[in-house]
Amino acid sequence: MTPRILFVDDEPAILMGLQNLLHKDRKRWTMTFLPSGDAAEAMLDTEHFEVVVTDMRMPGLDGGGLLTLLQRDHPATARIMLSGHADSDAIMRSLHVVHQLLSKPCAATVLRDAIERGTVLARLGPLAAAVGGLDTLPTPPEILEALSSVLAAPTTATLVDVVERDPALSAKALQLVNFHYFGSGAVVCSIADAVAQLGPDRIRHIASCATKLADPTALVEHQAAAYLRARAERRATVREGRDLAFTTALLRDLGRLVLLATGADAGGISHAEIGATLLELWGLPRAIVDRVRAG
């Protein structure tokens, strides 16, 4: 089945530019272009799209509102925001509903990669809605308390020491730092580099959105085991590969964490595939995604 992609922007010139930019992709994707969030909301009542790419600032239903609606009512649809830096305050308020965040202007290669990553969600079948609806993953209370304490007088070293202990916080930090909107274009696989580039305010934002579980027992066990495995992997790896080895080991069982957070049944899909799909959807580097998928 040909993936269906919806583009939403109130500027006709932008929509025309997107059509021209992706002209050669018209045979592999069915693309629809709409001039407002309100028009998109009406179409979504009767039509399904694998991916929605929207501007932020629009009259009526803006991009943040549209992606919030998608997360609630159409969680199996990948959510991509394409926006200018003038919208930075609104962007920060909408980060929790964005799978990927791209900056205008956006190169065709970057936009294609984001859309391709969005289409992988459909591979999970009935599980796609549970995974696509996630905006964050659960973190043990003790880790959040430690991070809150560190954020009172933060240094990069103390922030890294807490964040890299937890798969959920680390995955979210790597998602944000690899956003085209925030990043320099460099691929970041190191949790320490991610924390250093994001800074205390964005780490504080990640912590404020962290999910909490009523019974964190299994979560605490998962976090502790993942961190011990990651440390062992880092010690056993030559210097130039240590960051990637640590990150991959920490996130290797992310699929189990997804199931713990959602209560969903894997339905025969491997934990490795579930975790890798979420990381791919979130735009993490392919070096990490591929290694997590390999298990």
PDB file of C-alpha atoms in Angstrom, residues 3 10 16 27 54 62 86-87 190-191 215 223 233 258 265 277 283 291:
ATOM      1  CA  PRO A   3       1.939   5.604   2.140  1.00  0.00           C
ATOM      2  CA  ASP A  10      -1.311  28.411   5.249  1.00  0.00           C
ATOM      3  CA  MET A  16       3.908  24.843  -3.931  1.00  0.00           C
ATOM      4  CA  LYS A  27       5.054   7.612  -7.390  1.00  0.00           C
ATOM      5  CA  THR A  54       2.577  20.740   9.352  1.00  0.00           C
ATOM      6  CA  ASP A  62      -2.251  25.902  14.474  1.00  0.00           C
ATOM      7  CA  ALA A  86      10.385  32.835  14.961  1.00  0.00           C
ATOM      8  CA  ASP A  87       8.001  30.330  16.537  1.00  0.00           C
ATOM      9  CA  SER A 190      26.713  10.465  22.607  1.00  0.00           C
ATOM     10  CA  ILE A 191      24.441  11.120  25.568  1.00  0.00           C
ATOM     11  CA  ASP A 215       4.080   0.876  40.513  1.00  0.00           C
ATOM     12  CA  GLN A 223      16.655   1.046  34.403  1.00  0.00           C
ATOM     13  CA  GLU A 233      29.785  -2.320  27.258  1.00  0.00           C
ATOM     14  CA  VAL A 258       7.493   0.795  25.605  1.00  0.00           C
ATOM     15  CA  ASP A 265       0.650  -6.613  23.900  1.00  0.00           C
ATOM     16  CA  THR A 277      10.848   1.640  15.447  1.00  0.00           C
ATOM     17  CA  GLY A 283      14.811  10.635  14.434  1.00  0.00           C
ATOM     18  CA  ARG A 291      22.075  -1.768  16.492  1.00  0.00           C
TER      19      ARG A 291
END
